[in-house]
Amino acid sequence: MKLEKKSLREAEEWKKAGYELPEYDLDIIQANTKKKPTWIHFGAGNIFRAFMAVAQQKLLNEKISDTGIIVCEGYDSEIIEKVYRKYDNLTIAVSMKQNGSMDKMVVGSVAESLLLKPETSDWLRLKEIFENPALQMATFTITEKGYQIKNASGYLPQIKKDMLAGPEHVKSYMGCLTALCYIRYLTGKLPLALVSMDNFSHNGDRLKKAVLTIAKEWEKNNLTEKGFYNYLQDESKISFPWSMIDKITPRPDFEIKEMLERTGLENMDIYTTSANTYIAPFVNAEETEYLVIEDNFPNGRPKLEEAGILFADRRTVECVEQMKVCTCLNPLHTGLAIFGCLLSYSSISKEMEDPLLRELAIQIGQEGMPVVVNPVILDPKDFLQEVLCVRLPNPYIPDTPQRIATDTSQKMSIRYGETIKAYQKAGRSLKQLHAIPLVIAGWIRYLTGVDDSGNVMKLSPDPRIEELREKISDIADNPEKAARLIMSDVSVFGQDLSRTELFVTVTCYLKEMLAGPQAVRKTLEKYLR
């Protein structure tokens, strides 16, 4: 069997091998999408293929929709070349369950795949799509850095060039998007929702700021018609909904590749692109998934609620995001990542088999519960229970503490700082906290680059790693100084924690973790049992 349209005609062979197939005519769906595109998605990576593309397939199977998704990739052209066009835009979505069973689905909802390159013919097709009144939404999974237009030195060079060149000569991602919006404006001020589905707080506002900043410069420099900037600010025309997404989608796994090949599938190769993206014609992901979107769509939207996606007002979306990121999932993940690296674990699920680390995860969640934001649409206690009992222990999700430990300096403020602030606001003593200060102490200990056995440990990528390591350079002689330098950094924790009750607690834990080989585990044993 080959992952291509003509091979799907041998439906019985696929079904016998355990695959769920599209229950619609791919040619008809592709033709419909060509004529009346309703959904374009930017960011052709694994989360899109495992989540959004599968959701649309459900609508197509139920005859709720008759158009597919157009996907566009702006950073890594090899994704389009190697795992979309090579396989007729089909994907194998593998859903991995905790009991070891797997659902295998051939996803055909991607009707077209394009590159965000103004110098190619794909750009002409993108213009056609944005000129079409049928287009309801453009969605994005391009990671948080995809929305960046400035750094500490000012506007990024490519953004600055686009601002001066205008919409006819754009090169940057956000410049191209703003130019496509201008085409929609010129076509008749057509409405559209621009929906970030990336995993960070207030994602819609970040997208809006990037687009409006570029548009404002163009209008100021007479590179667009007067009125374009106001069009983008008019929510009856253009909206930027917030969203919260939650689905663990690790890199393609070689064991899954071998399993698929044993069913008779050919050419399931895993690639690492020149941009260091891990891709394959299949995606492997956990079964659990949540996507909550602010229901603000000026041109209508697909009935994605029929596929399990939740729609709510902005405040509810924010509450769901805070519940997940500040209490019920992300703090547990980061805590396990830090200690998993120190204790030489290679998978999150294996950590959850360690009674000590499992207890750490439980206590991190429990410490956040008294001040958790309850979004009502999802129950925090049920969500936390699912994380602890189903998601993190799932041995079939090949996720590593080393991957989760990436960019930890960027995460501490949200994942722990918000709970600390909530305790302070509620008048609760920070002395009630034990697991969270253990994580903070563990992170400072992690920055030494030495594991709990005394071996050199490779640190995960982090934009501030060298600066932070410099702060703890004499930690062996003066751990209290190291703790103070780290904990006083407002940009890391959101406040100066060295001035709080936590400082003494964290310093105590840190000194014990630095006592020699196996001191990290001994410290956890002392305070968690």
Coordinates of C-alpha atoms in Angstrom, one line a residue:
M1 CA 0.0 0.0 0.0
K2 CA 1.1 3.5 -0.8
L3 CA -0.1 6.7 0.7
E4 CA -1.6 8.2 -2.5
K5 CA -5.0 8.9 -3.9
K6 CA -5.1 6.0 -6.4
S7 CA -4.1 3.5 -3.7
L8 CA -7.1 4.5 -1.6
R9 CA -9.3 2.9 -4.3
E10 CA -8.3 -0.4 -2.9
A11 CA -10.4 0.4 0.2
E12 CA -10.8 -3.1 1.5
E13 CA -7.1 -3.7 1.7
W14 CA -6.7 -0.5 3.8
K15 CA -9.6 -1.3 6.1
K16 CA -8.3 -4.9 6.6
A17 CA -5.0 -3.3 7.8
G18 CA -7.0 -1.3 10.3
Y19 CA -7.1 2.1 8.7
E20 CA -10.0 4.5 8.8
L21 CA -10.5 6.1 5.4
P22 CA -12.0 9.4 4.2
E23 CA -15.8 8.8 3.6
Y24 CA -16.0 11.4 0.9
D25 CA -14.8 11.9 -2.7
L26 CA -11.4 13.6 -2.5
D27 CA -11.6 14.9 -6.0
I28 CA -15.0 16.6 -5.4
I29 CA -13.8 18.1 -2.1
Q30 CA -10.7 19.5 -3.8
A31 CA -12.7 21.0 -6.6
N32 CA -15.1 22.6 -4.2
T33 CA -12.3 24.0 -2.2
K34 CA -10.7 25.5 -5.3
K35 CA -13.9 27.3 -6.1
K36 CA -15.0 28.4 -2.7
P37 CA -12.1 28.2 -0.1
T38 CA -13.4 28.7 3.4
W39 CA -10.4 27.8 5.5
I40 CA -6.7 28.4 5.0
H41 CA -4.2 27.4 7.6
F42 CA -0.7 28.8 8.0
G43 CA 1.8 26.4 9.5
A44 CA 2.0 22.9 8.0
G45 CA 3.5 21.1 11.0
N46 CA 2.5 18.1 13.0
I47 CA -0.1 19.7 15.4
F48 CA -2.1 20.9 12.4
R49 CA -2.1 17.5 10.7
A50 CA -2.9 15.7 14.0
F51 CA -5.7 18.1 15.2
M52 CA -7.1 20.6 12.8
A53 CA -7.0 18.4 9.7
V54 CA -8.6 15.5 11.6
A55 CA -11.3 17.8 12.9
Q56 CA -12.2 18.9 9.4
Q57 CA -12.2 15.3 8.2
K58 CA -14.9 14.6 10.8
L59 CA -17.1 17.4 9.3
L60 CA -16.5 16.0 5.8
N61 CA -17.3 12.5 6.8
E62 CA -20.6 13.7 8.4
K63 CA -21.4 15.8 5.3
I64 CA -21.4 18.9 7.5
S65 CA -18.9 20.5 5.2
D66 CA -18.1 20.1 1.6
T67 CA -14.7 21.9 1.4
G68 CA -11.3 21.0 2.8
I69 CA -8.5 23.1 4.2
I70 CA -5.8 24.8 2.2
V71 CA -2.5 24.7 4.1
C72 CA 0.3 27.2 3.6
E73 CA 3.9 26.9 4.9
G74 CA 6.1 29.9 5.3
Y75 CA 9.2 28.8 7.1
D76 CA 10.2 25.3 6.0
S77 CA 9.4 24.6 2.3
E78 CA 10.7 21.0 2.7
I79 CA 7.6 20.1 4.7
I80 CA 5.4 20.8 1.7
E81 CA 7.7 19.1 -0.7
K82 CA 8.5 16.0 1.3
V83 CA 5.3 15.1 3.3
Y84 CA 2.4 16.9 1.5
R85 CA 2.8 17.0 -2.3
K86 CA 4.8 13.7 -2.4
Y87 CA 1.8 12.0 -0.8
D88 CA -1.0 13.8 -2.5
N89 CA -1.6 15.9 0.6
L90 CA -2.6 12.8 2.6
T91 CA -1.5 12.1 6.1
I92 CA -1.6 9.1 8.4
A93 CA -2.8 10.3 11.8
V94 CA -2.0 7.8 14.6
S95 CA -3.8 8.3 17.9
M96 CA -1.9 6.6 20.7
K97 CA -3.9 5.4 23.7
Q98 CA -2.7 4.6 27.2
N99 CA -3.7 1.0 26.9
G100 CA -1.4 0.5 23.9
S101 CA -4.1 0.5 21.2
M102 CA -3.8 2.9 18.3
D103 CA -6.3 4.4 15.9
K104 CA -4.9 4.8 12.4
M105 CA -6.7 7.3 10.1
V106 CA -5.9 8.4 6.5
V107 CA -6.6 12.1 6.5
G108 CA -7.6 13.7 3.2
S109 CA -9.1 17.0 4.4
V110 CA -6.1 19.0 3.1
A111 CA -7.2 20.0 -0.4
E112 CA -4.2 22.0 -1.4
S113 CA -0.7 22.8 -0.1
L114 CA 1.1 26.1 -0.8
L115 CA 4.3 27.9 0.0
L116 CA 4.3 31.4 1.4
K117 CA 6.8 32.7 -1.2
P118 CA 5.9 35.8 -3.2
E119 CA 8.4 34.9 -5.9
T120 CA 6.5 31.7 -6.8
S121 CA 3.2 30.9 -8.6
D122 CA 1.8 29.9 -5.2
W123 CA 1.6 33.6 -4.3
L124 CA -0.8 34.1 -7.2
R125 CA -3.0 31.3 -5.8
L126 CA -2.9 32.9 -2.3
K127 CA -4.1 36.2 -3.8
E128 CA -7.0 34.3 -5.4
I129 CA -7.9 32.7 -2.1
F130 CA -7.9 36.0 -0.2
E131 CA -10.0 37.7 -2.9
N132 CA -12.7 35.0 -2.6
P133 CA -15.7 36.1 -0.5
A134 CA -16.2 32.5 0.7
L135 CA -13.0 32.6 2.8
Q136 CA -14.1 32.5 6.5
M137 CA -10.9 32.1 8.4
A138 CA -7.2 32.0 8.3
T139 CA -5.7 30.0 11.2
F140 CA -2.1 29.7 12.4
T141 CA 0.2 27.3 14.2
I142 CA 3.5 29.0 13.5
T143 CA 4.9 29.0 17.1
E144 CA 5.3 32.0 19.2
K145 CA 8.4 33.3 17.4
G146 CA 6.4 33.4 14.2
Y147 CA 4.6 36.6 15.3
Q148 CA 7.8 38.4 16.3
I149 CA 8.4 41.7 14.5
K150 CA 10.8 43.3 17.0
N151 CA 13.7 42.4 19.3
A152 CA 15.7 44.4 21.9
S153 CA 17.3 46.4 19.0
G154 CA 14.1 47.3 17.3
Y155 CA 12.2 46.0 14.3
L156 CA 13.7 42.9 12.8
P157 CA 15.6 43.6 9.5
Q158 CA 13.1 41.8 7.2
I159 CA 10.2 43.5 8.9
K160 CA 11.8 46.9 8.5
K161 CA 12.4 46.2 4.8
D162 CA 8.8 45.2 4.3
M163 CA 7.6 48.4 6.1
L164 CA 9.6 50.5 3.6
A165 CA 8.8 48.4 0.5
G166 CA 5.1 48.0 0.9
P167 CA 2.6 45.2 0.1
E168 CA 3.9 44.6 -3.4
H169 CA 7.4 43.6 -2.3
V170 CA 7.0 41.7 1.0
K171 CA 9.3 38.9 2.2
S172 CA 8.6 38.3 5.9
Y173 CA 5.8 36.1 7.3
M174 CA 3.9 38.8 8.9
G175 CA 4.5 41.1 5.9
C176 CA 3.1 38.5 3.5
L177 CA 0.0 38.0 5.7
T178 CA -0.6 41.8 6.0
A179 CA -0.3 42.1 2.2
L180 CA -2.8 39.3 1.7
C181 CA -5.2 41.2 4.0
Y182 CA -4.7 44.3 1.9
I183 CA -5.7 42.3 -1.2
R184 CA -8.9 41.3 0.7
Y185 CA -9.5 45.0 1.6
L186 CA -9.1 46.1 -2.1
T187 CA -11.5 43.3 -3.2
G188 CA -14.3 45.0 -1.3
K189 CA -13.3 45.2 2.4
L190 CA -14.3 41.5 2.8
P191 CA -14.6 40.1 6.3
L192 CA -12.3 37.4 7.7
A193 CA -11.2 35.9 11.1
L194 CA -7.5 35.6 11.7
V195 CA -7.2 32.9 14.4
S196 CA -3.9 32.1 16.1
M197 CA -4.1 28.5 17.5
D198 CA -0.6 28.6 18.9
N199 CA 0.1 27.6 22.5
F200 CA 0.7 30.9 24.3
S201 CA -1.3 33.5 26.2
H202 CA -3.5 36.1 24.4
N203 CA -2.3 34.7 21.0
G204 CA -4.9 36.7 19.0
D205 CA -3.6 40.0 20.4
R206 CA 0.0 39.1 19.4
L207 CA -1.1 38.4 15.8
K208 CA -3.2 41.6 15.7
K209 CA -0.4 43.7 16.9
A210 CA 2.0 42.4 14.3
V211 CA -0.4 42.9 11.4
L212 CA -1.6 46.4 12.6
T213 CA 1.9 47.6 13.1
I214 CA 3.0 46.8 9.6
A215 CA -0.3 48.2 8.1
K216 CA 0.1 51.4 10.1
E217 CA 3.6 52.0 8.6
W218 CA 2.4 51.3 5.1
E219 CA -0.5 53.7 5.4
K220 CA 1.7 56.4 7.0
N221 CA 4.1 56.1 4.1
N222 CA 1.3 56.2 1.5
L223 CA 2.0 52.6 0.4
T224 CA -1.6 51.6 0.9
E225 CA -5.0 53.3 0.6
K226 CA -6.2 55.3 3.6
G227 CA -8.7 53.2 5.4
F228 CA -6.8 49.9 5.4
Y229 CA -5.6 50.3 8.9
N230 CA -9.2 51.1 10.1
Y231 CA -10.5 48.1 8.2
L232 CA -8.1 45.8 10.2
Q233 CA -9.3 47.4 13.4
D234 CA -13.0 47.0 12.6
E235 CA -14.2 43.8 14.3
S236 CA -17.2 43.6 12.0
K237 CA -14.7 43.1 9.2
I238 CA -11.5 41.5 10.7
S239 CA -11.3 39.7 14.0
F240 CA -8.4 38.2 15.9
P241 CA -10.0 35.7 18.3
W242 CA -8.0 34.2 21.2
S243 CA -7.7 30.5 21.5
M244 CA -6.3 27.8 23.8
I245 CA -4.9 24.5 22.4
D246 CA -3.8 21.4 24.2
K247 CA -2.6 18.3 22.5
I248 CA 0.7 16.5 22.9
T249 CA 2.2 15.9 19.5
P250 CA 5.8 14.6 19.7
R251 CA 8.2 14.2 16.8
P252 CA 7.5 11.2 14.5
D253 CA 8.5 8.1 16.3
F254 CA 10.5 5.3 14.6
E255 CA 8.5 2.6 16.4
I256 CA 5.3 4.0 14.9
K257 CA 7.1 4.1 11.5
E258 CA 7.9 0.4 11.8
M259 CA 4.4 -0.5 13.0
L260 CA 2.9 1.2 9.9
E261 CA 5.3 -0.5 7.6
R262 CA 4.3 -3.9 9.1
T263 CA 0.7 -3.2 8.0
G264 CA 2.0 -3.0 4.5
L265 CA 2.5 0.7 4.0
E266 CA 5.5 1.8 2.0
N267 CA 7.7 4.9 2.1
M268 CA 7.0 6.0 5.7
D269 CA 10.4 7.7 6.0
I270 CA 11.1 10.2 8.7
Y271 CA 12.9 13.3 7.6
T272 CA 14.9 16.0 9.4
T273 CA 14.8 19.1 7.2
S274 CA 17.6 21.6 6.8
A275 CA 15.5 23.9 9.1
N276 CA 15.7 21.1 11.8
T277 CA 12.0 20.1 11.5
Y278 CA 11.2 16.5 12.2
I279 CA 8.5 15.3 9.8
A280 CA 7.1 12.2 8.2
P281 CA 4.0 11.2 6.1
F282 CA 2.5 10.2 9.5
V283 CA 1.9 12.0 12.8
N284 CA 1.7 10.3 16.2
A285 CA -0.1 12.1 19.0
E286 CA -2.0 11.5 22.2
E287 CA -5.8 10.9 22.0
T288 CA -6.7 13.7 24.4
E289 CA -7.1 17.1 22.8
Y290 CA -8.7 20.5 23.6
L291 CA -9.2 23.6 21.5
V292 CA -11.2 26.5 22.8
I293 CA -11.7 29.4 20.5
E294 CA -13.3 32.8 21.1
D295 CA -16.4 32.8 19.0
N296 CA -15.8 35.9 16.9
F297 CA -16.1 35.2 13.1
P298 CA -17.4 38.1 11.0
N299 CA -17.8 35.9 7.9
G300 CA -19.1 32.8 9.6
R301 CA -17.1 29.7 10.4
P302 CA -17.1 25.9 9.9
K303 CA -19.2 24.0 12.4
L304 CA -16.2 22.7 14.3
E305 CA -18.2 22.3 17.5
E306 CA -19.4 19.1 15.7
A307 CA -15.8 17.9 15.8
G308 CA -15.4 18.5 19.5
I309 CA -13.9 22.0 19.4
L310 CA -15.3 24.4 22.0
F311 CA -16.4 28.0 21.3
A312 CA -16.8 30.6 24.0
D313 CA -16.4 34.2 24.9
R314 CA -12.9 35.8 25.4
R315 CA -13.0 35.7 29.2
T316 CA -13.7 31.9 29.1
V317 CA -10.9 31.3 26.7
E318 CA -8.5 33.2 29.0
C319 CA -9.7 31.2 32.0
V320 CA -9.2 27.9 30.2
E321 CA -5.7 29.0 29.2
Q322 CA -4.8 30.1 32.7
M323 CA -6.1 26.8 34.2
K324 CA -4.0 24.7 31.9
V325 CA -0.8 26.8 31.7
C326 CA -0.7 28.0 35.3
T327 CA -2.0 25.0 37.2
C328 CA -3.2 21.8 35.6
L329 CA -0.7 20.8 32.9
N330 CA 2.2 23.0 32.1
P331 CA 3.6 23.4 35.6
L332 CA 3.6 19.6 36.0
H333 CA 5.3 19.2 32.7
T334 CA 8.1 21.6 33.4
G335 CA 8.7 20.2 36.9
L336 CA 9.0 16.7 35.5
A337 CA 11.2 18.0 32.7
I338 CA 13.7 19.6 35.1
F339 CA 14.0 16.7 37.4
G340 CA 13.8 14.2 34.6
C341 CA 17.0 15.7 33.1
L342 CA 18.7 15.8 36.5
L343 CA 17.8 12.2 37.2
S344 CA 18.7 11.0 33.7
Y345 CA 15.2 10.0 32.5
S346 CA 14.5 9.9 28.8
S347 CA 10.7 9.9 28.8
I348 CA 8.0 11.7 30.7
S349 CA 6.0 8.4 31.0
K350 CA 8.9 6.7 32.7
E351 CA 9.1 9.5 35.2
M352 CA 5.5 8.9 36.1
E353 CA 6.4 5.3 37.1
D354 CA 8.8 6.8 39.7
P355 CA 6.7 7.2 42.8
L356 CA 8.8 10.2 43.9
L357 CA 8.3 12.1 40.6
R358 CA 4.7 11.1 40.4
E359 CA 4.2 12.6 43.9
L360 CA 6.0 15.8 42.8
A361 CA 3.6 16.2 39.8
I362 CA 0.6 15.5 42.1
Q363 CA 1.7 18.1 44.7
I364 CA 2.5 20.8 42.0
G365 CA -1.1 20.4 40.8
Q366 CA -2.5 20.4 44.4
E367 CA -0.6 23.6 45.3
G368 CA -2.3 25.4 42.4
M369 CA -5.8 24.2 43.0
P370 CA -6.7 26.6 45.9
V371 CA -6.1 29.6 43.5
V372 CA -7.0 28.0 40.1
V373 CA -9.1 29.9 37.7
N374 CA -12.2 27.9 37.0
P375 CA -13.4 28.4 33.4
V376 CA -16.6 26.4 34.0
I377 CA -16.5 25.1 30.4
L378 CA -13.9 22.6 31.7
D379 CA -13.6 21.3 35.3
P380 CA -10.1 21.9 36.7
K381 CA -10.2 18.9 39.0
D382 CA -11.2 16.6 36.1
F383 CA -8.7 18.1 33.8
L384 CA -5.9 17.6 36.4
Q385 CA -7.0 14.1 37.1
E386 CA -6.8 13.3 33.4
V387 CA -3.3 14.8 33.1
L388 CA -2.0 12.8 36.1
C389 CA -3.7 9.5 35.4
V390 CA -4.0 9.3 31.6
R391 CA -1.9 11.8 29.7
L392 CA 1.5 12.0 31.5
P393 CA 1.7 8.2 32.2
N394 CA 0.9 7.3 28.6
P395 CA 4.0 5.2 27.5
Y396 CA 3.0 5.5 23.9
I397 CA 3.6 9.2 23.8
P398 CA 7.4 9.3 23.1
D399 CA 8.0 12.7 24.8
T400 CA 11.2 13.5 26.6
P401 CA 12.0 15.8 29.6
Q402 CA 14.9 17.2 27.5
R403 CA 12.4 18.5 24.9
I404 CA 10.0 19.9 27.5
A405 CA 12.9 21.6 29.3
T406 CA 13.5 23.8 26.2
D407 CA 13.2 27.6 26.9
T408 CA 12.4 27.1 30.6
S409 CA 13.5 30.6 31.4
Q410 CA 10.6 31.8 29.3
K411 CA 8.1 29.7 31.1
M412 CA 8.8 30.1 34.8
S413 CA 6.8 33.4 35.2
I414 CA 3.6 31.9 33.8
R415 CA 3.9 28.4 35.0
Y416 CA 4.7 29.2 38.6
G417 CA 4.8 33.0 39.0
E418 CA 1.1 33.3 38.5
T419 CA 0.2 30.8 41.2
I420 CA 2.6 32.6 43.6
K421 CA 0.9 36.0 42.8
A422 CA -2.5 34.4 43.3
Y423 CA -1.4 33.2 46.8
Q424 CA -0.1 36.7 47.6
K425 CA -3.3 38.3 46.4
A426 CA -5.5 35.9 48.4
G427 CA -3.4 36.6 51.5
R428 CA -2.1 33.0 51.6
S429 CA 1.3 32.3 53.1
L430 CA 3.9 31.2 50.6
K431 CA 5.3 28.9 53.3
Q432 CA 2.4 26.6 52.4
L433 CA 4.2 25.9 49.1
H434 CA 6.7 23.0 48.9
A435 CA 6.6 21.4 45.4
I436 CA 6.8 24.8 43.6
P437 CA 9.9 25.9 45.5
L438 CA 11.4 22.4 44.9
V439 CA 11.0 23.0 41.2
I440 CA 12.6 26.5 41.4
A441 CA 15.5 25.1 43.4
G442 CA 15.7 22.1 41.0
W443 CA 15.9 24.5 38.0
I444 CA 18.8 26.5 39.6
R445 CA 20.5 23.1 40.3
Y446 CA 19.8 22.1 36.6
L447 CA 21.6 25.2 35.3
T448 CA 24.9 23.8 36.7
G449 CA 24.9 21.3 33.8
V450 CA 25.7 18.4 36.1
D451 CA 23.2 15.6 36.7
D452 CA 22.5 13.9 40.0
S453 CA 25.2 11.3 39.4
G454 CA 27.8 14.0 38.9
N455 CA 28.0 13.6 35.2
V456 CA 28.1 16.5 32.7
M457 CA 24.5 17.0 31.4
K458 CA 23.6 18.6 28.1
L459 CA 21.3 21.5 28.7
S460 CA 18.2 22.1 26.5
P461 CA 18.2 25.2 24.3
D462 CA 17.2 28.4 26.1
P463 CA 17.8 31.9 24.8
R464 CA 19.1 33.0 28.3
I465 CA 21.1 30.0 29.2
E466 CA 24.6 31.6 29.1
E467 CA 23.4 34.6 31.0
L468 CA 21.8 32.5 33.7
R469 CA 24.8 30.2 34.0
E470 CA 27.0 33.2 34.5
K471 CA 24.8 34.2 37.5
I472 CA 25.4 30.9 39.2
S473 CA 29.1 30.6 38.3
D474 CA 30.2 30.4 42.0
I475 CA 27.2 28.3 43.2
A476 CA 29.4 25.7 44.8
D477 CA 30.9 28.3 47.2
N478 CA 27.9 30.6 47.6
P479 CA 24.6 28.9 46.8
E480 CA 22.7 31.7 48.6
K481 CA 24.1 34.3 46.2
A482 CA 23.3 32.2 43.2
A483 CA 19.7 31.7 44.4
R484 CA 19.4 35.5 45.0
L485 CA 20.7 36.4 41.6
I486 CA 18.3 34.1 39.8
M487 CA 15.2 34.7 42.1
S488 CA 15.6 38.5 41.9
D489 CA 15.2 38.5 38.1
V490 CA 11.8 40.0 37.5
S491 CA 11.9 39.1 33.8
V492 CA 12.1 35.4 34.8
F493 CA 9.6 35.1 37.6
G494 CA 7.4 38.2 37.1
Q495 CA 8.5 39.7 40.5
D496 CA 11.6 39.7 42.7
L497 CA 11.1 36.4 44.6
S498 CA 14.3 37.0 46.6
R499 CA 12.2 39.4 48.7
T500 CA 9.5 36.8 49.4
E501 CA 9.1 34.0 51.9
L502 CA 10.1 31.6 49.2
F503 CA 13.7 32.7 49.2
V504 CA 14.7 30.9 52.4
T505 CA 12.8 27.8 51.3
V506 CA 14.4 27.6 47.9
T507 CA 17.8 28.3 49.2
C508 CA 17.5 25.5 51.8
Y509 CA 16.4 23.1 49.1
L510 CA 19.2 24.2 46.7
K511 CA 21.9 23.7 49.3
E512 CA 20.7 20.2 50.0
M513 CA 20.6 19.4 46.2
L514 CA 24.2 20.5 45.9
A515 CA 25.5 18.2 48.6
G516 CA 26.9 15.7 46.2
P517 CA 25.9 12.7 44.0
Q518 CA 22.2 11.6 44.5
A519 CA 21.6 14.7 46.6
V520 CA 18.7 15.8 44.3
R521 CA 16.8 12.5 44.8
K522 CA 17.5 12.6 48.6
T523 CA 16.1 16.1 48.8
L524 CA 13.0 15.1 46.9
E525 CA 12.6 12.1 49.2
K526 CA 13.0 14.3 52.3
Y527 CA 10.3 16.8 51.3
L528 CA 7.8 14.8 49.3
R529 CA 7.3 11.9 51.6

